[in-house]
Coordinates of C-alpha atoms and ligand atoms in Angstrom, one line a residue:
Chain A
M1 CA 71.0 -8.9 -20.0
L2 CA 74.5 -11.0 -19.3
K3 CA 75.6 -7.1 -17.6
D4 CA 77.9 -8.0 -15.1
R5 CA 76.2 -11.4 -13.6
T6 CA 78.9 -12.8 -14.1
A7 CA 83.0 -13.0 -13.6
I8 CA 86.1 -14.3 -14.5
A9 CA 87.5 -15.4 -11.5
G10 CA 91.0 -16.7 -12.1
I11 CA 92.8 -16.9 -15.2
G12 CA 96.5 -19.5 -15.8
E13 CA 98.8 -19.7 -18.7
T14 CA 102.3 -21.7 -19.3
T15 CA 104.8 -19.8 -20.4
F16 CA 106.0 -19.1 -23.3
G17 CA 108.0 -20.6 -26.5
K18 CA 109.0 -20.9 -30.3
L19 CA 109.6 -24.5 -30.1
L20 CA 107.9 -25.5 -26.4
P21 CA 109.2 -29.5 -26.4
S22 CA 105.4 -29.7 -24.2
S23 CA 102.3 -31.2 -26.0
E24 CA 99.0 -29.5 -26.4
E25 CA 97.2 -31.2 -23.9
R26 CA 99.7 -30.7 -20.9
L27 CA 100.0 -27.1 -22.0
A28 CA 95.9 -26.8 -21.7
C29 CA 95.7 -28.7 -18.6
E30 CA 98.8 -26.7 -16.5
A31 CA 96.5 -23.2 -18.0
I32 CA 93.3 -24.5 -17.4
L33 CA 94.9 -25.7 -12.8
A34 CA 96.5 -22.9 -13.4
A35 CA 93.3 -20.9 -13.4
L36 CA 91.9 -23.1 -11.3
D37 CA 94.3 -22.9 -8.4
D38 CA 93.8 -19.2 -9.3
A39 CA 90.4 -19.0 -8.6
G40 CA 90.9 -21.2 -5.7
I41 CA 88.4 -24.2 -6.9
A42 CA 88.4 -27.3 -7.2
P43 CA 88.9 -29.1 -10.5
R44 CA 86.5 -31.2 -9.3
E45 CA 83.6 -28.3 -9.4
V46 CA 84.5 -27.3 -13.3
D47 CA 81.2 -28.5 -14.8
G48 CA 82.0 -26.5 -18.7
L49 CA 84.2 -26.3 -21.2
C50 CA 83.8 -24.0 -24.3
S51 CA 87.6 -23.7 -26.6
Y52 CA 88.0 -22.8 -29.9
T53 CA 87.2 -25.6 -32.4
M54 CA 91.5 -24.8 -34.3
E55 CA 91.7 -26.5 -31.0
T56 CA 93.8 -30.8 -31.0
T57 CA 92.9 -32.0 -28.3
D58 CA 89.7 -33.3 -27.5
A59 CA 88.0 -31.9 -25.1
T60 CA 87.0 -35.4 -23.2
E61 CA 90.9 -35.3 -22.7
I62 CA 91.1 -32.1 -21.1
A63 CA 88.3 -33.0 -18.8
R64 CA 89.5 -36.5 -18.0
N65 CA 92.8 -35.6 -16.8
I66 CA 92.9 -31.8 -15.0
G67 CA 90.0 -34.9 -14.1
A68 CA 86.1 -32.3 -14.6
G69 CA 82.9 -32.7 -12.9
D70 CA 79.7 -34.5 -14.7
V71 CA 80.7 -32.1 -17.5
T72 CA 76.5 -29.8 -18.5
F73 CA 78.0 -27.5 -20.8
F74 CA 80.5 -27.4 -24.4
S75 CA 81.3 -25.5 -27.1
Q76 CA 84.0 -24.6 -29.4
I77 CA 83.9 -20.6 -31.4
G78 CA 85.1 -21.1 -35.2
Y79 CA 87.6 -18.6 -37.4
G80 CA 90.8 -18.8 -35.3
G81 CA 91.8 -15.6 -33.6
G82 CA 87.9 -14.7 -33.9
A83 CA 86.6 -17.4 -31.2
G84 CA 88.9 -15.7 -28.3
A85 CA 86.0 -13.5 -26.4
A86 CA 83.1 -15.6 -27.6
T87 CA 84.8 -18.6 -25.3
V88 CA 84.4 -17.0 -22.0
G89 CA 81.4 -14.7 -23.8
H90 CA 79.3 -18.8 -24.3
A91 CA 80.8 -19.0 -21.0
A92 CA 79.2 -16.4 -19.3
M93 CA 75.8 -17.6 -20.9
A94 CA 75.4 -20.6 -20.1
V95 CA 76.3 -20.3 -16.0
A96 CA 74.3 -16.6 -16.7
G97 CA 71.1 -19.6 -17.8
G98 CA 71.8 -21.8 -15.4
Q99 CA 73.6 -24.5 -17.7
A100 CA 77.3 -25.1 -16.2
K101 CA 78.1 -23.6 -12.9
V102 CA 82.5 -23.1 -12.9
V103 CA 83.0 -23.0 -16.4
V104 CA 86.7 -23.3 -17.9
A105 CA 87.9 -21.5 -21.6
W106 CA 90.7 -21.7 -22.6
R107 CA 93.6 -20.9 -25.8
A108 CA 96.4 -24.2 -26.7
R109 CA 98.3 -23.2 -29.0
K110 CA 101.7 -24.6 -31.0
R111 CA 101.9 -21.9 -33.4
S112 CA 106.0 -22.9 -34.0
A113 CA 104.9 -26.1 -36.0
R114 CA 105.3 -26.1 -39.1
S115 CA 102.3 -27.7 -40.2
A116 CA 100.3 -25.1 -38.0
R117 CA 100.8 -23.0 -41.5
I118 CA 98.4 -24.0 -43.7
W119 CA 98.7 -21.9 -46.7
A120 CA 102.1 -23.8 -45.6
S121 CA 100.1 -26.2 -48.2
A122 CA 99.4 -24.5 -51.4
A123 CA 97.2 -26.9 -53.0
E124 CA 96.0 -27.6 -50.3
S125 CA 95.0 -24.5 -49.6
V126 CA 93.3 -23.6 -52.9
A127 CA 91.1 -26.3 -52.2
V128 CA 89.8 -26.0 -48.5
T129 CA 89.5 -21.6 -48.6
G130 CA 90.5 -18.3 -50.7
R131 CA 89.4 -20.1 -53.7
W132 CA 88.6 -17.0 -55.2
S133 CA 92.5 -15.2 -54.4
R134 CA 94.7 -17.4 -53.9
P135 CA 95.2 -18.9 -57.9
W136 CA 96.8 -14.9 -57.3
G137 CA 99.1 -15.2 -55.4
L138 CA 97.3 -14.8 -52.7
L139 CA 99.0 -16.7 -50.6
R140 CA 99.0 -16.5 -46.0
P141 CA 96.9 -13.5 -44.1
V142 CA 99.2 -11.9 -43.6
D143 CA 98.9 -11.3 -47.7
E144 CA 94.6 -11.3 -47.8
I145 CA 94.9 -8.6 -44.3
A146 CA 97.1 -6.3 -47.3
M147 CA 95.2 -6.1 -49.4
L148 CA 92.2 -4.5 -47.4
A149 CA 95.1 -2.3 -45.4
R150 CA 95.8 -0.5 -48.6
R151 CA 92.0 -0.2 -49.2
Y152 CA 92.2 0.6 -45.9
M153 CA 95.7 3.5 -45.9
H154 CA 94.0 4.9 -48.9
E155 CA 89.7 5.3 -48.7
Y156 CA 91.9 7.4 -45.2
A157 CA 94.7 8.9 -46.3
I158 CA 96.1 7.1 -42.8
T159 CA 100.2 6.3 -43.8
R160 CA 103.1 3.8 -42.2
D161 CA 103.4 6.4 -39.4
A162 CA 99.9 4.8 -38.3
L163 CA 101.0 1.1 -38.9
A164 CA 103.6 2.1 -36.7
E165 CA 103.0 4.1 -33.7
V166 CA 100.6 1.0 -33.2
V167 CA 103.7 -1.7 -32.9
L168 CA 105.9 0.6 -31.4
A169 CA 103.3 1.4 -28.5
V170 CA 103.0 -1.9 -28.4
R171 CA 106.9 -3.6 -28.4
A172 CA 106.8 -0.4 -25.6
H173 CA 104.6 -2.7 -23.3
A174 CA 105.9 -5.9 -24.1
N175 CA 109.5 -4.6 -23.2
R176 CA 107.6 -3.5 -19.5
N177 CA 106.5 -7.9 -19.3
P178 CA 108.4 -10.2 -18.0
R179 CA 107.0 -12.5 -19.4
A180 CA 106.8 -11.6 -23.6
A181 CA 109.1 -12.3 -25.0
M182 CA 110.4 -9.4 -27.0
Y183 CA 110.7 -8.0 -23.5
H184 CA 114.8 -7.7 -23.9
R185 CA 114.1 -6.6 -27.5
A186 CA 113.8 -2.6 -28.6
L187 CA 112.4 -1.0 -31.6
T188 CA 112.5 2.1 -32.9
R189 CA 111.1 4.1 -35.8
E190 CA 114.2 3.3 -37.1
E191 CA 113.7 0.3 -37.4
Y192 CA 110.1 -0.4 -38.2
M193 CA 110.6 2.0 -40.7
S194 CA 114.1 -0.1 -42.3
A195 CA 112.3 -3.8 -41.7
R196 CA 111.8 -5.5 -44.5
W197 CA 108.4 -5.9 -46.5
V198 CA 106.4 -8.8 -45.5
S199 CA 103.3 -8.1 -47.5
E200 CA 103.3 -4.0 -48.8
P201 CA 102.1 -2.1 -46.9
L202 CA 102.8 -4.6 -43.8
C203 CA 106.4 -5.7 -42.8
L204 CA 107.9 -7.9 -40.8
F205 CA 107.3 -5.6 -37.6
D206 CA 103.0 -4.9 -38.4
C207 CA 103.4 -9.4 -38.5
C208 CA 102.6 -11.0 -35.1
L209 CA 105.7 -13.1 -33.6
E210 CA 104.8 -17.6 -34.1
T211 CA 104.7 -18.9 -29.8
D212 CA 103.3 -22.2 -28.5
G213 CA 102.0 -22.0 -25.5
A214 CA 98.4 -22.0 -23.7
L215 CA 96.0 -19.8 -21.2
A216 CA 92.8 -20.3 -19.9
A217 CA 90.3 -18.7 -17.6
V218 CA 87.4 -19.5 -15.0
V219 CA 84.1 -17.9 -14.9
V220 CA 81.7 -18.4 -12.2
S221 CA 78.1 -16.3 -11.1
S222 CA 79.1 -13.3 -9.6
D223 CA 77.9 -14.2 -6.4
R224 CA 80.9 -16.9 -6.2
A225 CA 83.6 -15.2 -7.7
R226 CA 82.9 -12.8 -4.4
D227 CA 84.5 -15.5 -2.2
C228 CA 87.3 -16.8 -5.0
R229 CA 90.8 -16.3 -3.6
R230 CA 91.1 -13.1 -6.0
S231 CA 88.7 -10.5 -7.0
P232 CA 86.5 -10.3 -9.3
V233 CA 86.6 -9.7 -13.3
Y234 CA 83.1 -8.4 -14.0
I235 CA 82.0 -9.8 -17.8
H236 CA 79.9 -6.3 -18.3
A237 CA 78.7 -7.3 -21.6
F238 CA 80.3 -9.2 -24.9
E239 CA 78.9 -9.3 -28.4
Q240 CA 79.6 -11.5 -31.6
A241 CA 79.5 -10.5 -35.0
M242 CA 79.8 -11.4 -37.9
P243 CA 78.9 -8.8 -40.4
R244 CA 75.9 -9.4 -43.7
Q245 CA 78.0 -11.0 -46.5
I246 CA 81.5 -11.1 -45.1
F247 CA 84.1 -13.2 -45.9
A248 CA 86.8 -14.3 -43.5
M249 CA 90.0 -12.7 -44.2
T250 CA 89.4 -11.8 -47.7
N251 CA 86.5 -9.4 -47.2
Y252 CA 87.0 -7.8 -50.9
F253 CA 83.8 -8.7 -51.7
C254 CA 80.5 -7.9 -50.3
E255 CA 79.4 -3.9 -50.2
D256 CA 81.7 -2.5 -47.2
P257 CA 84.3 -4.8 -46.6
L258 CA 85.3 -2.1 -44.0
R259 CA 82.4 -2.7 -42.3
T260 CA 84.4 -4.7 -39.9
P261 CA 83.0 -7.4 -37.5
S262 CA 83.9 -4.6 -34.5
S263 CA 81.7 -2.1 -35.9
V264 CA 79.0 -4.5 -35.6
A265 CA 79.7 -5.8 -33.0
G266 CA 80.7 -1.9 -31.2
K267 CA 77.5 -1.1 -31.3
L268 CA 75.8 -3.4 -29.8
L269 CA 78.4 -2.7 -26.9
W270 CA 77.3 0.5 -26.4
R271 CA 73.8 -0.7 -26.3
D272 CA 74.0 -3.5 -23.9
S273 CA 76.8 -1.2 -21.7
D274 CA 77.0 1.0 -19.1
F275 CA 80.2 2.3 -20.3
T276 CA 80.7 4.9 -22.7
P277 CA 83.3 5.1 -25.6
A278 CA 84.9 7.3 -23.8
D279 CA 85.2 5.3 -20.7
V280 CA 87.8 3.1 -22.7
K281 CA 91.0 3.9 -20.9
V282 CA 93.0 0.6 -22.1
A283 CA 92.1 -2.0 -24.7
Q284 CA 93.5 -6.1 -25.8
I285 CA 92.9 -5.5 -29.4
Y286 CA 93.9 -8.6 -31.7
D287 CA 97.3 -7.6 -33.4
A288 CA 97.6 -10.5 -35.3
F289 CA 98.5 -7.6 -38.1
S290 CA 98.7 -4.2 -36.9
P291 CA 96.0 -2.6 -38.8
L292 CA 93.3 -4.7 -37.0
I293 CA 93.6 -2.0 -34.5
L294 CA 93.5 0.2 -36.3
F295 CA 90.5 -1.0 -37.7
A296 CA 88.8 -2.4 -33.7
L297 CA 89.7 1.7 -32.2
E298 CA 87.4 2.5 -34.7
G299 CA 84.7 0.2 -34.7
F300 CA 84.7 0.4 -31.2
G301 CA 84.4 3.9 -31.3
L302 CA 86.9 4.8 -29.0
C303 CA 87.9 7.1 -32.5
G304 CA 86.1 7.5 -35.3
R305 CA 86.1 5.9 -39.0
G306 CA 89.3 7.0 -40.7
E307 CA 90.0 8.9 -37.8
A308 CA 92.2 5.7 -36.1
G309 CA 95.3 7.1 -38.0
D310 CA 95.2 10.8 -35.7
F311 CA 94.0 9.4 -33.0
V312 CA 97.2 7.5 -32.3
R313 CA 100.0 10.0 -32.5
G314 CA 101.9 10.8 -30.1
G315 CA 102.2 8.1 -28.1
K316 CA 98.1 7.8 -26.8
L317 CA 98.4 4.3 -27.3
R318 CA 100.8 3.3 -25.0
W319 CA 100.2 2.9 -21.0
D320 CA 101.0 6.1 -19.6
G321 CA 100.0 8.4 -23.5
G322 CA 96.8 9.6 -22.0
G323 CA 94.8 7.5 -24.3
V324 CA 93.8 4.5 -24.9
A325 CA 96.7 1.5 -24.2
V326 CA 96.8 -1.0 -26.1
N327 CA 98.4 -4.2 -25.4
T328 CA 99.4 -3.8 -22.2
S329 CA 101.5 -7.0 -22.1
G330 CA 103.0 -7.1 -25.6
G331 CA 99.8 -8.2 -27.1
S332 CA 100.4 -11.1 -30.3
L333 CA 103.0 -8.8 -32.1
S334 CA 105.5 -8.0 -29.5
E335 CA 104.6 -10.4 -25.9
A336 CA 103.0 -13.9 -27.3
Y337 CA 100.5 -15.2 -30.6
V338 CA 98.4 -17.6 -29.1
H339 CA 95.0 -16.2 -30.8
G340 CA 94.0 -14.2 -29.3
F341 CA 93.7 -15.2 -25.1
N342 CA 96.1 -13.0 -24.0
M343 CA 93.8 -10.5 -24.4
I344 CA 91.6 -12.2 -22.3
T345 CA 93.8 -13.4 -19.2
E346 CA 95.4 -9.1 -20.7
A347 CA 92.2 -7.9 -19.8
V348 CA 91.8 -9.7 -16.4
R349 CA 95.3 -8.7 -15.3
Q350 CA 94.5 -4.5 -15.4
M351 CA 91.2 -4.9 -14.1
R352 CA 92.9 -6.9 -11.0
G353 CA 95.6 -4.2 -10.8
T354 CA 98.7 -6.1 -11.8
S355 CA 99.5 -5.7 -15.5
T356 CA 103.1 -3.8 -15.8
S357 CA 101.9 -1.9 -17.4
Q358 CA 99.3 -1.1 -15.0
V359 CA 96.6 2.1 -15.8
D360 CA 95.3 4.3 -14.1
G361 CA 91.8 4.8 -12.7
A362 CA 91.2 1.9 -15.7
Q363 CA 87.5 1.4 -14.4
C364 CA 87.0 -1.1 -18.0
C365 CA 88.8 -2.9 -20.3
L366 CA 87.4 -3.5 -23.5
V367 CA 89.0 -6.2 -24.8
A368 CA 88.6 -7.6 -29.4
S369 CA 89.1 -9.9 -30.9
A370 CA 90.3 -11.5 -35.0
D371 CA 88.9 -7.6 -36.5
C372 CA 89.0 -9.6 -40.1
V373 CA 86.9 -12.7 -39.1
P374 CA 83.1 -13.1 -37.6
S375 CA 83.9 -12.4 -34.2
G376 CA 83.2 -11.4 -30.6
A377 CA 84.4 -8.8 -28.0
L378 CA 83.8 -8.2 -24.0
L379 CA 84.3 -5.1 -22.2
L380 CA 85.0 -6.3 -18.2
R381 CA 84.2 -4.1 -15.6
R382 CA 86.1 -4.5 -12.5
Chain B
M1 CA 90.8 -28.1 -68.8
T2 CA 90.8 -24.9 -67.8
V3 CA 88.0 -25.2 -65.0
P4 CA 90.3 -26.1 -61.9
N5 CA 89.0 -30.1 -60.3
W6 CA 87.7 -28.2 -56.8
A7 CA 85.3 -26.5 -58.6
G8 CA 81.8 -26.6 -56.7
E9 CA 78.7 -27.1 -58.7
D10 CA 78.7 -23.4 -58.5
E11 CA 81.6 -22.5 -59.3
V12 CA 81.6 -24.4 -63.0
G13 CA 80.3 -20.8 -65.2
F14 CA 82.1 -19.1 -63.6
W15 CA 85.5 -20.8 -65.0
E16 CA 83.5 -22.4 -68.1
G17 CA 83.9 -18.0 -69.3
V18 CA 87.3 -17.8 -68.9
E19 CA 88.0 -20.8 -70.8
R20 CA 85.9 -19.1 -73.3
G21 CA 87.9 -15.7 -72.6
E22 CA 84.6 -14.8 -71.3
L23 CA 84.7 -12.5 -67.0
R24 CA 81.4 -13.4 -66.5
I25 CA 79.8 -13.4 -63.0
Q26 CA 76.7 -14.8 -61.1
S27 CA 73.5 -12.9 -61.5
C28 CA 70.2 -13.6 -60.2
A29 CA 67.7 -15.1 -63.3
R30 CA 64.7 -14.0 -61.0
C31 CA 66.0 -9.9 -58.9
K32 CA 68.8 -9.8 -62.1
R33 CA 72.1 -9.1 -59.2
L34 CA 74.9 -9.7 -59.4
R35 CA 76.7 -11.8 -56.5
F36 CA 80.3 -13.4 -56.6
P37 CA 82.0 -15.5 -55.1
P38 CA 79.2 -18.0 -57.3
R39 CA 77.0 -19.2 -54.9
P40 CA 73.4 -21.1 -55.1
F41 CA 71.4 -18.3 -54.2
C42 CA 71.2 -15.2 -54.1
P43 CA 71.0 -13.2 -51.3
W44 CA 68.7 -10.2 -52.1
C45 CA 65.3 -13.0 -53.0
Q46 CA 66.0 -15.9 -52.8
S47 CA 65.9 -17.4 -56.0
P48 CA 68.3 -20.5 -56.6
D49 CA 68.2 -19.9 -60.6
C50 CA 70.9 -17.5 -61.5
A51 CA 72.1 -17.1 -65.6
W52 CA 76.2 -16.7 -65.9
Q53 CA 76.3 -12.8 -66.6
P54 CA 79.6 -11.9 -69.5
M55 CA 80.9 -8.5 -68.5
S56 CA 82.5 -5.8 -70.5
G57 CA 85.9 -6.9 -68.6
R58 CA 85.8 -2.9 -67.4
G59 CA 86.0 -1.8 -64.1
T60 CA 89.1 0.1 -61.7
L61 CA 92.0 -0.8 -59.6
W62 CA 90.2 -1.4 -55.9
S63 CA 93.4 -2.6 -53.6
Y64 CA 96.7 -4.4 -54.2
A65 CA 99.1 -5.4 -52.2
I66 CA 103.7 -6.6 -53.6
V67 CA 103.8 -10.1 -52.3
H68 CA 107.4 -11.1 -50.4
P69 CA 108.8 -13.6 -49.3
P70 CA 109.2 -16.2 -47.4
L71 CA 106.1 -18.1 -49.9
V72 CA 105.9 -21.3 -51.3
A73 CA 106.9 -22.6 -55.2
P74 CA 105.6 -22.0 -57.8
F75 CA 104.9 -18.2 -56.7
A76 CA 108.0 -17.7 -54.6
E77 CA 110.6 -17.7 -57.7
L78 CA 108.5 -14.9 -58.6
A79 CA 108.6 -12.3 -55.2
P80 CA 108.2 -9.0 -55.2
Y81 CA 105.0 -9.1 -57.3
N82 CA 101.8 -7.3 -57.8
V83 CA 97.8 -8.6 -56.3
I84 CA 95.8 -6.6 -57.1
V85 CA 91.9 -6.1 -56.5
V86 CA 89.2 -5.0 -59.3
A87 CA 86.0 -3.6 -58.8
L88 CA 83.8 -4.1 -62.0
Q89 CA 82.8 -1.5 -64.5
E90 CA 78.9 -2.7 -64.3
D91 CA 78.8 -3.2 -60.5
P92 CA 81.4 -1.5 -57.9
H93 CA 80.2 -3.8 -55.1
I94 CA 81.8 -6.9 -57.6
R95 CA 85.2 -7.4 -56.4
I96 CA 87.2 -9.3 -58.4
V97 CA 91.4 -10.8 -56.8
G98 CA 93.9 -10.5 -59.6
N99 CA 97.1 -9.4 -61.4
L100 CA 98.1 -6.8 -62.8
V101 CA 100.3 -7.6 -65.9
T102 CA 101.7 -6.0 -68.9
D103 CA 99.8 -8.9 -71.7
A104 CA 97.8 -11.8 -71.1
Q105 CA 100.8 -14.3 -70.8
G106 CA 102.7 -11.4 -68.5
A107 CA 104.8 -12.2 -65.2
I108 CA 103.3 -10.9 -62.8
N109 CA 106.0 -9.6 -60.3
E110 CA 106.5 -7.4 -64.2
V111 CA 104.1 -4.2 -63.3
K112 CA 105.8 -3.2 -60.2
A113 CA 104.4 -1.7 -56.5
Q114 CA 105.4 2.0 -57.8
Q115 CA 103.6 1.4 -61.2
I116 CA 100.3 0.8 -59.5
R117 CA 97.9 3.1 -58.2
I118 CA 94.2 2.4 -56.6
G119 CA 91.7 3.3 -59.1
A120 CA 93.2 3.8 -62.6
Q121 CA 90.9 1.6 -65.0
V122 CA 91.7 -1.5 -65.8
E123 CA 90.5 -4.9 -68.6
V124 CA 90.6 -8.1 -69.1
V125 CA 92.2 -10.6 -70.2
F126 CA 92.7 -14.1 -70.0
G127 CA 97.0 -15.9 -70.2
E128 CA 97.8 -18.2 -67.0
G129 CA 98.8 -17.6 -64.0
P130 CA 101.7 -19.8 -62.6
G131 CA 99.3 -22.3 -60.5
G132 CA 99.2 -22.7 -64.2
L133 CA 95.9 -22.5 -64.5
R134 CA 94.5 -19.9 -67.0
L135 CA 93.1 -16.8 -64.4
P136 CA 91.7 -13.4 -65.0
R137 CA 94.4 -10.9 -65.1
W138 CA 94.4 -7.1 -65.9
R139 CA 95.9 -4.6 -67.1
Y140 CA 95.7 -0.7 -67.6
A141 CA 92.9 0.2 -69.5
A142 CA 95.4 1.9 -72.4
H143 CA 96.8 -0.8 -73.4
R144 CA 93.8 -1.4 -75.5
S145 CA 94.8 0.8 -78.7
G146 CA 97.0 -1.8 -78.8
D147 CA 95.3 -4.8 -80.0
Ligands
LIG1 ZN1 67.7 -12.3 -56.7

């Protein structure tokens, strides 16, 4: 069992923005060095590297730049936003299993580059993925999620009010976080309801930002973490889930399309944890699109299946709402979209007590990666 | 040429059906279960042997999205347009993406959001999509009497 044997000792991130001048290589190294500095661990001690398959910078370049030692564990996780939690989870397994002692996990992304959006080239995207959806005009990730969201809303009589609750709560958190892209931009329910459609039932505010930036975390043994500069944030549980017969993004073809990765990971997470869903006062849930938060709230058992619409009502996702505070830094919707790695760094801040929307008395924090592709989840504790 | 040049070897049977005006779904030669999208092995009994089964072309509208800009050509000029998912009558777990149209050659933006109902009965028609590819498309089954 992984339980509490490893910890996140440091986190780091670059500034977030649109069209940052730095390369992804430079951004990645900045974030990793910042995370090592946060932990008080010398770069030469790094012997493990874990990132996303979508990284454009080769791991050897990262290792040479930061001045890592001999690296004895290196891995990459697939599925874009599904990879976040697993970069830290694999690092934890590597440390717990003795493969490495200091593993850095990171994501660097220049989202604003038009070339980063594969759907922008329709011909290419039919050839690569989506051949059972793109010929009919289901072109972008938002269209693929809109289809699933519409079915979900139909099955459980959930209205746009639930999506508005999600979006407004996450925006309210961004309004308290000076690092968030939407720090100065308040959003009202009326503005949400009258926003332009992108793919009905999803409007502009249901979609994440486009951001350049990088983030990193340092994973070491819990013993080592207790000697580091910051108080350790323990990796209490970690799961991955690729549900049977899943189809990434366009998950319409299996028996139960709403049996999402979080519902599979959720069962395992509580099996492997000393906590229960009732202990979760704060969660960081991948939110490229707002319905994914509703799916994950249900999948992780924070409410029953089909009950998320009621669960989120009345500001229950806000940091001071007395429910489950979700995406307390502003998430992908309002802080930065960096393939969900900011879910991890914000969870660490919550466990350290340094969030700009700190949730009182939270003993653990759920981190859930993208609930529409093979994905993963972490339960961190202080 | 109806079979798109990007169709894999396990997908050709589907597109050959489209060419003939038949909605064909891959079925296992051993256990007879249907599977979609096509693939080399039966996930239920692991047999590599398959056959292409013609469907009735009837189904139920399972979900839909109304797609708005920004979009790329040739879809951009048609927005907003509908995309639907249909659950087939033969096995409701077999679902296929399509468009709701008024007739085989109809445009994908003719049927508007307020005319689309989840649970409605639909039937397949075959016509060219915006990309010039012949595709299975769907119309409300009530139109059948006008054939
Ligand atoms: Zn079979």
